[in-house]
Short mmCIF file of C-alpha atoms in Angstrom, two decimals:
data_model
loop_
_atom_site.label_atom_id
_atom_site.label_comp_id
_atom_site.label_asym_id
_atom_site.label_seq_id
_atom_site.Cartn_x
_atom_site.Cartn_y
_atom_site.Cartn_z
CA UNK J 26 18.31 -16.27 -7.87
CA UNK J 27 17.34 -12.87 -7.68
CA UNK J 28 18.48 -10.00 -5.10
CA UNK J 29 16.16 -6.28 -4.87
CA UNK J 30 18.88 -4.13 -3.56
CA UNK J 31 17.55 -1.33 -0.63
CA UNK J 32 19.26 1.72 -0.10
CA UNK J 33 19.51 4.26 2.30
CA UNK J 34 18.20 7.15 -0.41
CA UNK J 35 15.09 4.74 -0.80
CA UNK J 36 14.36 5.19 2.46
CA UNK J 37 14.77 8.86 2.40
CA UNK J 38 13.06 9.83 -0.39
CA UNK J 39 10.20 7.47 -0.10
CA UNK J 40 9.26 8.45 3.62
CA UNK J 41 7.21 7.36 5.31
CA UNK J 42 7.00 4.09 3.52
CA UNK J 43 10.78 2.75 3.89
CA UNK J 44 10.67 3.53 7.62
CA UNK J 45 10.99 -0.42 9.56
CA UNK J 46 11.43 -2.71 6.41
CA UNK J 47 12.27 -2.60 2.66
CA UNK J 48 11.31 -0.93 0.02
CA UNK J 49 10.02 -3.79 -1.68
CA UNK J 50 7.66 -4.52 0.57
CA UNK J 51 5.31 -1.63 -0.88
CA UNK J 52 1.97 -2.65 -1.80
CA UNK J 53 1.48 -1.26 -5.31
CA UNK J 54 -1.36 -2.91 -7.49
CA UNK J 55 -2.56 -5.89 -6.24
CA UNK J 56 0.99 -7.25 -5.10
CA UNK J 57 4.12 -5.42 -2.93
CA UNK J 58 6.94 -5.17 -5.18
CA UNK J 59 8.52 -8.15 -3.61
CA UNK J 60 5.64 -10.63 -3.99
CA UNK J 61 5.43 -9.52 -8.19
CA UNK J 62 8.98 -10.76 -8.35
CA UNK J 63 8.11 -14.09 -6.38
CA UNK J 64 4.79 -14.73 -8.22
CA UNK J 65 7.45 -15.55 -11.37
CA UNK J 66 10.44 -17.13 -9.27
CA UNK J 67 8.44 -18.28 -6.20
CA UNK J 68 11.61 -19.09 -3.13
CA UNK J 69 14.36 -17.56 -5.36
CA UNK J 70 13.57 -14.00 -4.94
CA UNK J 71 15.41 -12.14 -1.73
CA UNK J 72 15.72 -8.46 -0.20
CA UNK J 73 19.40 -7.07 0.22
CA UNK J 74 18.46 -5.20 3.63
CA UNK J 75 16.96 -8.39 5.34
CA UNK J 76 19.14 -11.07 7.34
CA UNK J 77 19.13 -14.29 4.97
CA UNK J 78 20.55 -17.54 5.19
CA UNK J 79 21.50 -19.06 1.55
CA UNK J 80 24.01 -21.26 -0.24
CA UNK J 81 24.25 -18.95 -3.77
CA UNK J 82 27.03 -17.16 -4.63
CA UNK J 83 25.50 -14.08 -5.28
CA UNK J 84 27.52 -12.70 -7.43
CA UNK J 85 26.10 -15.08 -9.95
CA UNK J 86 22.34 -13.16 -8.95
CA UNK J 87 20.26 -10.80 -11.10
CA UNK J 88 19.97 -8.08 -9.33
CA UNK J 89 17.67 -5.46 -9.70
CA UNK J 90 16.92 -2.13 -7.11
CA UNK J 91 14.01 -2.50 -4.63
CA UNK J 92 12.26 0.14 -5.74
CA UNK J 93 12.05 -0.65 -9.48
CA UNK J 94 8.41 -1.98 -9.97
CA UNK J 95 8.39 -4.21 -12.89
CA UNK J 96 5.56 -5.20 -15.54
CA UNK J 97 3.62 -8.06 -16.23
CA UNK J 98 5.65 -8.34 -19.48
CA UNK J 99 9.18 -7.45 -17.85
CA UNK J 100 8.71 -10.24 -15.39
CA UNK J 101 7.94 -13.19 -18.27
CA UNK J 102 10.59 -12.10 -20.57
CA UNK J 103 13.34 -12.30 -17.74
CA UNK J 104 11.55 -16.07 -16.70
CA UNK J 105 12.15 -16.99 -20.35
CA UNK J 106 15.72 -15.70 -20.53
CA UNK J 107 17.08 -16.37 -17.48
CA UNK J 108 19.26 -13.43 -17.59
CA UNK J 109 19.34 -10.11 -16.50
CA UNK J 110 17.37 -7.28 -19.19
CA UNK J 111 17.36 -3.60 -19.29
CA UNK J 112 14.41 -1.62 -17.86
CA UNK J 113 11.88 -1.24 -20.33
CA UNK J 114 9.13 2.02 -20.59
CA UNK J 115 6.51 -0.24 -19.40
CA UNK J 116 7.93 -0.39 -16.06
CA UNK J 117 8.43 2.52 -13.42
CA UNK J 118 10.58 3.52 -10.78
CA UNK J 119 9.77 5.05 -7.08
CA UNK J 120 11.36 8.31 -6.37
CA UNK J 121 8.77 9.94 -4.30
CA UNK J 122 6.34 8.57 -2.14
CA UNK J 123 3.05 10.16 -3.85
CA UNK J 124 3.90 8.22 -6.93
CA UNK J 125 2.56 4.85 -4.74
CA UNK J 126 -0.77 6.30 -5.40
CA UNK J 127 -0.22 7.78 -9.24
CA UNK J 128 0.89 4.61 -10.78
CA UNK J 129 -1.54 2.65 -9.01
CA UNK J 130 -3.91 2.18 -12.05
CA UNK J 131 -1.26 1.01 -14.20
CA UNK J 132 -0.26 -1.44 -11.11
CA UNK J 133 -3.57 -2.89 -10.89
CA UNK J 134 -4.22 -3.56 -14.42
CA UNK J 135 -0.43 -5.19 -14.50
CA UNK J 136 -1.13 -7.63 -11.90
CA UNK J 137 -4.72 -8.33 -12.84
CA UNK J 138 -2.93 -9.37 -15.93
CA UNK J 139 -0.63 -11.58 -13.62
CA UNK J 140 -3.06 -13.12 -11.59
CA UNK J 141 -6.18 -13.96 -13.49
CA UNK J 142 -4.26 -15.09 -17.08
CA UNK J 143 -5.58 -18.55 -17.81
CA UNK J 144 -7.84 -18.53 -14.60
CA UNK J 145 -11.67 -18.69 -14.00
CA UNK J 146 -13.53 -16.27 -11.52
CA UNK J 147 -15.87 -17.25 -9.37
CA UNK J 148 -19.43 -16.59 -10.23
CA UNK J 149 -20.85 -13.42 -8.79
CA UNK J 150 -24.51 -13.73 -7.14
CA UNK J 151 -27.55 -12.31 -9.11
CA UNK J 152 -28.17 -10.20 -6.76
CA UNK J 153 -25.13 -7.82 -7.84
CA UNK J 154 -25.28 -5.20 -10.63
CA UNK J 155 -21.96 -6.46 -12.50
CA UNK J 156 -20.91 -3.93 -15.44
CA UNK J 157 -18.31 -5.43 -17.99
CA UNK J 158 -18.40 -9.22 -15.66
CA UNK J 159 -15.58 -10.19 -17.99
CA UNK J 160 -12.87 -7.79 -15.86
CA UNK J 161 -14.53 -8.85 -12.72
CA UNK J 162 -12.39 -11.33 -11.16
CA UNK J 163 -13.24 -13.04 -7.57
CA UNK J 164 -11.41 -15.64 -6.15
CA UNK J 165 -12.73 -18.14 -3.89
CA UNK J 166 -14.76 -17.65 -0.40
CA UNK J 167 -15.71 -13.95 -1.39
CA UNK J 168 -19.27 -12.96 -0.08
CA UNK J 169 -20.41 -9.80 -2.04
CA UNK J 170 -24.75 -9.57 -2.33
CA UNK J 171 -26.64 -6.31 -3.81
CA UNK J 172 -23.70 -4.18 -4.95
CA UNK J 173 -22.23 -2.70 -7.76
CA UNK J 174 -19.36 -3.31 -9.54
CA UNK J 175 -18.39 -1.12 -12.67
CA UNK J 176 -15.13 -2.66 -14.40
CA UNK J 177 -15.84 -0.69 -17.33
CA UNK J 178 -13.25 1.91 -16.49
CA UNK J 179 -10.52 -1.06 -15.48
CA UNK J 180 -10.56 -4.28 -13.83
CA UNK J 181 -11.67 -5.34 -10.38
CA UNK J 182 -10.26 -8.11 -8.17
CA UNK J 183 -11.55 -9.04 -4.92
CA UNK J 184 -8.92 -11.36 -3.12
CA UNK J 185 -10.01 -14.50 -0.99
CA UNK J 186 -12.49 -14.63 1.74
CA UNK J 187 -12.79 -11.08 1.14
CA UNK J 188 -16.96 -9.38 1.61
CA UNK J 189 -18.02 -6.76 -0.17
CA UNK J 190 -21.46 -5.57 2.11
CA UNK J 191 -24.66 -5.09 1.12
CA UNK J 192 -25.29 -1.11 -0.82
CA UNK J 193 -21.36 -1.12 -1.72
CA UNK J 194 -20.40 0.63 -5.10
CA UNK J 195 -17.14 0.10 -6.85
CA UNK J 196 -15.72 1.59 -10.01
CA UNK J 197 -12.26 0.01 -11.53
CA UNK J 198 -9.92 -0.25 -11.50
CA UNK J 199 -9.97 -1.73 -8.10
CA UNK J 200 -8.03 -4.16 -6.19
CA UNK J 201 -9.46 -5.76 -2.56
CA UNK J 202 -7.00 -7.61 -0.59
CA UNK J 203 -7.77 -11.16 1.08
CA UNK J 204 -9.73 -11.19 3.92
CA UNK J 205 -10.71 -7.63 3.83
CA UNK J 206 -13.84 -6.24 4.53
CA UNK J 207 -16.04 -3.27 2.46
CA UNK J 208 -18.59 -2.09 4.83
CA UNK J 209 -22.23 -1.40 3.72
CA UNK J 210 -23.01 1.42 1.05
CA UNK J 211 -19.05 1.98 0.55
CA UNK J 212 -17.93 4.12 -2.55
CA UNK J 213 -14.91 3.08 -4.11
CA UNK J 214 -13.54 4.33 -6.87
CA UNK J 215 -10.22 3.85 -9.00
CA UNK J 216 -7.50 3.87 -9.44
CA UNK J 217 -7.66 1.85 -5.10
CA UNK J 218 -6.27 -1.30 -4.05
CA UNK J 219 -7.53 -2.33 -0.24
CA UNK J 220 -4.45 -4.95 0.89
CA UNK J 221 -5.27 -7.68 2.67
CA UNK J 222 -7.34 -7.75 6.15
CA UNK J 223 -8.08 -4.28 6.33
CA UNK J 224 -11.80 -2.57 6.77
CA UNK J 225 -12.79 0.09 4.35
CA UNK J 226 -16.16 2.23 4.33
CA UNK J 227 -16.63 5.68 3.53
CA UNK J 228 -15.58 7.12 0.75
CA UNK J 229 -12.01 6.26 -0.98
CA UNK J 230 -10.66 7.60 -4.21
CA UNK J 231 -7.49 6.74 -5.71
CA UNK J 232 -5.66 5.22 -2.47
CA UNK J 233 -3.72 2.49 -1.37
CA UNK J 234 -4.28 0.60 1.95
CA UNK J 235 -0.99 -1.82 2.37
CA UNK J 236 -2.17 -4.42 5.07
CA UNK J 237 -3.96 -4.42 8.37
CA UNK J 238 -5.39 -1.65 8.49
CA UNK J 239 -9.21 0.43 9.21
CA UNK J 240 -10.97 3.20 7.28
CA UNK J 241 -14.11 1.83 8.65
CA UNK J 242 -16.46 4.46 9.23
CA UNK J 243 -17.67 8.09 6.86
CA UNK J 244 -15.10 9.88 5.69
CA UNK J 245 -13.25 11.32 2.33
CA UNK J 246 -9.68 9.37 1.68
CA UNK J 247 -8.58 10.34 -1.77
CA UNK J 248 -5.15 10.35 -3.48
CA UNK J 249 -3.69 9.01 -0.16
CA UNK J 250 -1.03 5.98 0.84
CA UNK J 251 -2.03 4.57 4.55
CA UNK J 252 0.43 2.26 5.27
CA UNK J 253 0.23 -1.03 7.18
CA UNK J 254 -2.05 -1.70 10.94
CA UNK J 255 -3.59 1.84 10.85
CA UNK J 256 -6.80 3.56 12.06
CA UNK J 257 -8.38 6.13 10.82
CA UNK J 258 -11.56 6.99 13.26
CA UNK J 259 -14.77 7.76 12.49
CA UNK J 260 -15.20 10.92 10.04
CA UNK J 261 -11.25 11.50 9.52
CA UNK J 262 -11.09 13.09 5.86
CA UNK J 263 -8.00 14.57 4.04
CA UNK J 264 -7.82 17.35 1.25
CA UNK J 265 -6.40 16.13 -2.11
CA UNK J 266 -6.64 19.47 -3.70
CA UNK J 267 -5.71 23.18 -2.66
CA UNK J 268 -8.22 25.38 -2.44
CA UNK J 269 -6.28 27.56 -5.51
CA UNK J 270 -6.05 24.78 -7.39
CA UNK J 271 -2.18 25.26 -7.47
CA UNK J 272 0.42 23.05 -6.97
CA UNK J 273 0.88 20.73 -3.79
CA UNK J 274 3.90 20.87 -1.77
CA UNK J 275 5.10 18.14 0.11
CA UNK J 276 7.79 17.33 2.83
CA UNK J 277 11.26 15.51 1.66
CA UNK J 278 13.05 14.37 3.77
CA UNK J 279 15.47 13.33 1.70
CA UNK J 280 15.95 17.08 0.42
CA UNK J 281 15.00 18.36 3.90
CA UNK J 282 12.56 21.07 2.03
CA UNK J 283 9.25 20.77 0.70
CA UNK J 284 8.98 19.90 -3.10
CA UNK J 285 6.41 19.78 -5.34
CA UNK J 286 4.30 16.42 -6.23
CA UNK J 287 1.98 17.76 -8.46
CA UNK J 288 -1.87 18.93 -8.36
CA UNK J 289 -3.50 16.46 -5.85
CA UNK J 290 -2.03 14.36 -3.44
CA UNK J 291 -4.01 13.41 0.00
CA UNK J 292 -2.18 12.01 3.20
CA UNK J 293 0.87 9.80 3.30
CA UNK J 294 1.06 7.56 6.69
CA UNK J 295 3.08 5.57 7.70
CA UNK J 296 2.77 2.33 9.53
CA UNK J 297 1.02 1.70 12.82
CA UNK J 298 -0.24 5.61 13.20
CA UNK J 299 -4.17 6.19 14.07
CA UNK J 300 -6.18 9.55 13.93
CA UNK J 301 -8.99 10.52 16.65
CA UNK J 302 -12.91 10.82 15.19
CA UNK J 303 -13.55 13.95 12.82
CA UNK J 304 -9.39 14.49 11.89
CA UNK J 305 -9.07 16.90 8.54
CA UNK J 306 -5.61 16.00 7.35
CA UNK J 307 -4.34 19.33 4.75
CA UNK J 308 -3.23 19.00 1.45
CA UNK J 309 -0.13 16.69 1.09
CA UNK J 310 0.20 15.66 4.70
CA UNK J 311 2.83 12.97 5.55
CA UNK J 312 2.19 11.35 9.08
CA UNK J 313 5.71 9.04 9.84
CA UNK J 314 5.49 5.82 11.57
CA UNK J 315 3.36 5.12 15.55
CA UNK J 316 1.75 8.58 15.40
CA UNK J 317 -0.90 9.31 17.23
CA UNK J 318 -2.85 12.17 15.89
CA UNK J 319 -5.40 13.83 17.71
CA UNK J 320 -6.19 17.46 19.13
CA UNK J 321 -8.69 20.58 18.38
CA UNK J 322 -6.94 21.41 15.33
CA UNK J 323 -5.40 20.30 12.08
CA UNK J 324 -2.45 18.49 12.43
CA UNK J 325 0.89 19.76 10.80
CA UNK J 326 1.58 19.06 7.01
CA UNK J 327 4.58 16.75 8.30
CA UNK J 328 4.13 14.57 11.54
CA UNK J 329 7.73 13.09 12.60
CA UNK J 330 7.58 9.05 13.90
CA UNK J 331 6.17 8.30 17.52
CA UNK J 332 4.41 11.39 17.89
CA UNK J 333 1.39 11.09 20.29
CA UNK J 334 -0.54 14.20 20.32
CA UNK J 335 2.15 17.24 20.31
CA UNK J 336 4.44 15.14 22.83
CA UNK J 337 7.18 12.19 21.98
CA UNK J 338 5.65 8.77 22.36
CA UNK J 339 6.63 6.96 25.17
CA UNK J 340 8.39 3.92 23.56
CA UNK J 341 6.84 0.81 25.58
CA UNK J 342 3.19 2.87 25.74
CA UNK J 343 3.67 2.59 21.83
CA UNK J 344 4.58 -0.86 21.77
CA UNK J 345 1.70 -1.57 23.90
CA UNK J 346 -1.06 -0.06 21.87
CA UNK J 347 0.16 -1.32 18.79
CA UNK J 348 -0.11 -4.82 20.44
CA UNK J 349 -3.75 -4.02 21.57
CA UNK J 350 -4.55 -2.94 17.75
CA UNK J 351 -3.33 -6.09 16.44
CA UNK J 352 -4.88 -8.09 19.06
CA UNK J 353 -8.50 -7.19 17.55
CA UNK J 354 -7.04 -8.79 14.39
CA UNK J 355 -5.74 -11.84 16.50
CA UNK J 356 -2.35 -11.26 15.96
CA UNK J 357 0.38 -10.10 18.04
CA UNK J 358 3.31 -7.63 17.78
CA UNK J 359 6.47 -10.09 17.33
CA UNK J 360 9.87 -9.50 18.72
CA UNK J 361 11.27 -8.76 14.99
CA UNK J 362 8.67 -5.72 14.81
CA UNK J 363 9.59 -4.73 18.25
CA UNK J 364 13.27 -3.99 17.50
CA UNK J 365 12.72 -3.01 14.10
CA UNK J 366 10.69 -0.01 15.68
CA UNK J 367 13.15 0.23 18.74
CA UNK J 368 15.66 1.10 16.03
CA UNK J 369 13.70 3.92 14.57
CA UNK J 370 12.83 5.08 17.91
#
């Protein structure tokens, strides 16, 4: 058995992405952390922070922290061991939440490794421009007709039942969750992974959608982390890169200041927030959990959780239009999300 241990700093230092659930439930490549671990030990793989019912003694568990990402390599010398290893350089650690979208490339060329070893892809239609076909790999009930797909640069995977629209372009490495949707004359590029059932037009660069959620429409998303069952409406863009070129500066809330995270990073959101038509997020925006953004101007470089507007969100109004959001994607808020958000609230 195997235990990812959370911890409070996680949570911290990776806001807005620890905020409701663990760690290890970042999507990161093609998988979350959790599901690399259980793509190895499938039903022997558990989460420290999450109410379990078991008959181990788990002091007899390898344990390993939730935000430790492992490699395709890492994970098949521990299944042929059976015993705990070291970390090796070929894996990497999450301290900051802007490295989500900086080690994505490496993610998605780890788990491409993962999923497609010893596998056939389905066969792509004529009708597609397909540049190096043999890092192309589509798994079955995919509908993708006069697009472009360049896996020259890395790998592209397009998940089940997923459609890739008519017009589309997109340049590995790439990843394209099950069930999702790429609207027509899309431009992807890498290093992106679109998690499953989410909508994605525009223009994306370098970004991770985790699950559930809508870039549907024109607009620039680039170096950014959109967590799970958001909206972003029609012509919302974010800056990646200062206008001086220097370095961007980014909220911690774990330090309480803003530190540096380099020379391009876009907008961090968390889960269930939405931005009105025609919102320009700044330079290394973070946007915490049920936000509402919307107003004549740009929004603030940090936006605390439940903000609607410039006011608090009213906690069952929140609830309520979450509920409505995931009703157009005929699912329902459960009771387990409810007080999981209560409890941030």
């Amino acid at each position: 058995m195997y235990i990812l241990l959370d911890d409070i700093s996680f949570k911290n230092s990776l806001f807005p992405f620890g905020e409701g659930r663990s760690i290890a439930h970042i999507r990161i490549g093609i998988h979350t952390i959790f599901e690399k671990w259980q793509f190895y030990f499938p039903g022997k793989v558990f989460i420290s922070s999450e109410k379990l019912i078991h008959n181990f003694d788990e002091q007899q568990c390898i344990k390993y922290p939730a935000n430790f990402i492992p490699s395709n390599d890492f994970l098949r010398k521990i299944s042929l061991s059976n015993k705990k290893i070291a970390f090796t350089p070929d894996c990497k650690i999450l301290e900051h939440p802007w490295q989500i979208f900086e080690y994505n490339d490496w993610a998605i060329r780890e788990d491409f490794k993962m999923v497609t070893t010893g596998r056939s892809s389905e066969k792509i239609h004529s009708s597609n421009q397909a540049i190096f076909p043999e890092n192309i790999f589509v798994e079955p009930g995919v509908k993708i007709n006069f697009s472009i797909l360049n896996a020259e640069p890395g790998p592209i995977y397009i998940g089940k039942n997923a459609e890739i629209q008519e017009g589309s372009l997109l340049r590995g490495p790439i990843a394209i969750g099950d069930g999702s949707r790429v609207k027509m004359g899309t431009k992807i590029y890498g290093a992106t992974t679109i998690g499953p059932f989410c909508l994605a037009g525009g223009e994306i660069k370098n970004s991770i959608m985790m699950a559930f959620s809508n870039k549907g429409h024109d607009g620039y998303l680039g170096d950014s982390v959109i967590g799970e069952w958001c909206n972003l409406g029609a012509g919302t863009s974010n800056s990646n890169l200062k206008n001086n070129a220097s370095k961007v500066k980014v909220w911690s809330r774990l330090e309480n200041k803003y530190i540096t995270a380099g020379e391009k990073c876009g907008l961090l959101m968390g889960d269930y927030s939405r931005s009105a038509i025609n919102t320009s997020f700044n330079t290394g925006t973070i946007v915490g959990v049920c936000c509402s953004i919307f107003g004549n101007q740009f929004p603030p470089k940090f936006v605390d959780n439940f903000t609607w507007g410039n006011e608090k969100y009213i906690f069952e109004k929140a609830v309520a239009d979450i509920n409505n959001w995931m009703k157009l994607k005929n699912q329902e808020i459960r009771d387990q999300q409810i007080q999981s958000l209560k409890n941030i609230y």
